mmCIF file of C-alpha atoms in Angstrom:
data_model
loop_
_atom_site.group_PDB
_atom_site.id
_atom_site.type_symbol
_atom_site.label_atom_id
_atom_site.label_comp_id
_atom_site.label_asym_id
_atom_site.label_seq_id
_atom_site.Cartn_x
_atom_site.Cartn_y
_atom_site.Cartn_z
ATOM 1 C CA MET R 1 99.889 94.670 63.240
ATOM 2 C CA ILE R 2 101.885 94.645 66.488
ATOM 3 C CA VAL R 3 98.698 94.719 68.555
ATOM 4 C CA GLN R 4 97.372 91.710 66.621
ATOM 5 C CA ILE R 5 100.588 89.785 67.297
ATOM 6 C CA MET R 6 100.337 90.641 70.987
ATOM 7 C CA ILE R 7 96.702 89.527 71.073
ATOM 8 C CA VAL R 8 97.595 86.126 69.580
ATOM 9 C CA HIS R 9 100.526 85.721 71.988
ATOM 10 C CA ILE R 10 98.411 86.646 75.023
ATOM 11 C CA ASN R 11 95.659 84.215 74.022
ATOM 12 C CA GLN R 12 98.141 81.373 73.482
ATOM 13 C CA THR R 13 99.871 82.090 76.782
ATOM 14 C CA MET R 14 96.569 82.034 78.676
ATOM 15 C CA VAL R 15 95.293 78.832 77.105
ATOM 16 C CA LYS R 16 98.556 76.865 77.170
ATOM 17 C CA GLY R 17 99.953 78.265 80.422
ATOM 18 C CA ASP R 18 100.018 76.836 83.937
ATOM 19 C CA ARG R 19 96.481 77.322 85.271
ATOM 20 C CA SER R 20 97.578 76.963 88.885
ATOM 21 C CA ARG R 21 99.745 80.065 88.623
ATOM 22 C CA PRO R 22 97.860 83.388 88.678
ATOM 23 C CA PHE R 23 98.830 86.040 86.161
ATOM 24 C CA LEU R 24 98.112 89.681 85.425
ATOM 25 C CA ILE R 25 98.067 91.454 82.082
ATOM 26 C CA MET R 26 98.608 95.193 82.577
ATOM 27 C CA ILE R 27 97.615 97.528 79.748
ATOM 28 C CA ASP R 28 98.762 101.122 80.234
ATOM 29 C CA GLU R 29 97.362 103.961 78.120
ATOM 30 C CA ALA R 30 94.338 101.744 77.516
ATOM 31 C CA TRP R 31 92.374 104.612 75.978
ATOM 32 C CA LYS R 32 94.113 103.820 72.686
ATOM 33 C CA LEU R 33 92.686 100.295 72.715
ATOM 34 C CA LEU R 34 89.329 101.279 74.203
ATOM 35 C CA ALA R 35 88.737 103.684 71.315
ATOM 36 C CA GLY R 36 88.857 100.926 68.690
ATOM 37 C CA LYS R 37 85.894 98.604 68.150
ATOM 38 C CA ARG R 38 87.940 95.428 67.605
ATOM 39 C CA SER R 39 90.481 96.145 70.312
ATOM 40 C CA GLY R 40 87.695 97.020 72.762
ATOM 41 C CA GLU R 41 86.048 93.702 71.950
ATOM 42 C CA PHE R 42 89.389 91.957 72.519
ATOM 43 C CA ILE R 43 89.723 93.546 75.963
ATOM 44 C CA GLU R 44 86.204 92.490 76.923
ATOM 45 C CA GLU R 45 86.706 88.915 75.684
ATOM 46 C CA ALA R 46 90.215 88.602 77.130
ATOM 47 C CA GLY R 47 88.893 89.625 80.532
ATOM 48 C CA ARG R 48 86.330 86.848 80.445
ATOM 49 C CA ILE R 49 88.857 84.277 79.241
ATOM 50 C CA ALA R 50 91.523 85.351 81.741
ATOM 51 C CA ARG R 51 89.209 84.581 84.665
ATOM 52 C CA LYS R 52 88.871 80.979 83.437
ATOM 53 C CA TYR R 53 92.655 80.592 83.508
ATOM 54 C CA ASN R 54 93.286 82.186 86.936
ATOM 55 C CA GLY R 55 94.211 85.541 85.446
ATOM 56 C CA SER R 56 93.311 89.194 85.562
ATOM 57 C CA ILE R 57 93.555 92.152 83.237
ATOM 58 C CA ALA R 58 94.266 95.639 84.556
ATOM 59 C CA LEU R 59 93.595 98.665 82.387
ATOM 60 C CA ALA R 60 95.104 102.067 83.090
ATOM 61 C CA THR R 61 93.751 105.213 81.502
ATOM 62 C CA GLN R 62 93.749 108.804 82.669
ATOM 63 C CA GLN R 63 90.072 109.538 82.119
ATOM 64 C CA LEU R 64 87.231 107.405 83.367
ATOM 65 C CA THR R 65 85.144 108.628 80.437
ATOM 66 C CA ASP R 66 87.398 106.645 78.052
ATOM 67 C CA TYR R 67 85.269 103.593 78.862
ATOM 68 C CA PHE R 68 82.003 105.300 77.957
ATOM 69 C CA ARG R 69 82.629 107.052 74.646
ATOM 70 C CA GLN R 70 80.021 104.921 72.852
ATOM 71 C CA GLU R 71 76.838 103.498 74.409
ATOM 72 C CA GLY R 72 76.935 99.707 74.687
ATOM 73 C CA SER R 73 80.567 99.443 73.576
ATOM 74 C CA ALA R 74 82.836 96.564 74.520
ATOM 75 C CA SER R 75 84.923 98.952 76.623
ATOM 76 C CA GLU R 76 81.816 99.909 78.607
ATOM 77 C CA LYS R 77 81.055 96.224 79.181
ATOM 78 C CA ALA R 78 84.658 95.608 80.262
ATOM 79 C CA PHE R 79 84.284 98.371 82.852
ATOM 80 C CA GLU R 80 80.962 97.009 84.084
ATOM 81 C CA ASN R 81 82.405 93.472 84.380
ATOM 82 C CA SER R 82 85.389 94.660 86.426
ATOM 83 C CA SER R 83 85.263 93.482 90.004
ATOM 84 C CA HIS R 84 87.702 96.168 91.163
ATOM 85 C CA LYS R 85 87.939 99.778 90.049
ATOM 86 C CA ILE R 86 90.633 102.181 91.213
ATOM 87 C CA ILE R 87 89.707 105.731 90.330
ATOM 88 C CA LEU R 88 92.227 108.458 90.967
ATOM 89 C CA LYS R 89 91.783 112.210 90.747
ATOM 90 C CA GLN R 90 89.834 113.366 87.688
ATOM 91 C CA ASN R 91 89.714 116.868 86.206
ATOM 92 C CA SER R 92 86.574 119.014 86.392
ATOM 93 C CA GLU R 93 85.702 118.417 82.720
ATOM 94 C CA SER R 94 85.708 114.668 83.332
ATOM 95 C CA PHE R 95 83.339 115.115 86.271
ATOM 96 C CA LYS R 96 80.945 117.134 84.088
ATOM 97 C CA ALA R 97 80.964 114.388 81.456
ATOM 98 C CA MET R 98 80.508 111.699 84.115
ATOM 99 C CA ARG R 99 77.516 113.467 85.645
ATOM 100 C CA ALA R 100 75.896 113.627 82.189
ATOM 101 C CA ASN R 101 76.194 109.840 81.785
ATOM 102 C CA PRO R 102 73.546 107.985 83.864
ATOM 103 C CA LYS R 103 75.830 105.001 84.509
ATOM 104 C CA LEU R 104 78.696 107.173 85.687
ATOM 105 C CA ALA R 105 76.455 109.501 87.682
ATOM 106 C CA GLY R 106 75.408 106.513 89.792
ATOM 107 C CA LEU R 107 79.043 105.557 90.287
ATOM 108 C CA LEU R 108 79.849 109.103 91.393
ATOM 109 C CA MET R 109 77.058 108.970 93.943
ATOM 110 C CA ARG R 110 78.410 105.683 95.342
ATOM 111 C CA ILE R 111 81.943 107.045 95.740
ATOM 112 C CA GLY R 112 80.724 110.356 97.135
ATOM 113 C CA SER R 113 81.938 112.812 94.499
#
């Protein structure tokens, strides 16, 4: 219920806000939202809408694999549509999972891990 209220508030703020002023929505522990179908879809859609209104969305999660739990998910699309990705140290189990995923294996090759 609280997440739904926040979603409505964020959407209203973006649409009715001052478009000349850039804004950033920061979502920490994003894995909780990325795991849900509806909340993952919200993140993907909000990212697209935010760009129209001079905004950005930043997601923070501890494991890169949180974006790729389900093939073709909204969270995967949100990752792919991100213009900037900051990837900090990952544990060895995460690297094994990333190498097994073709999309992440290519990313690993580009960053040299």
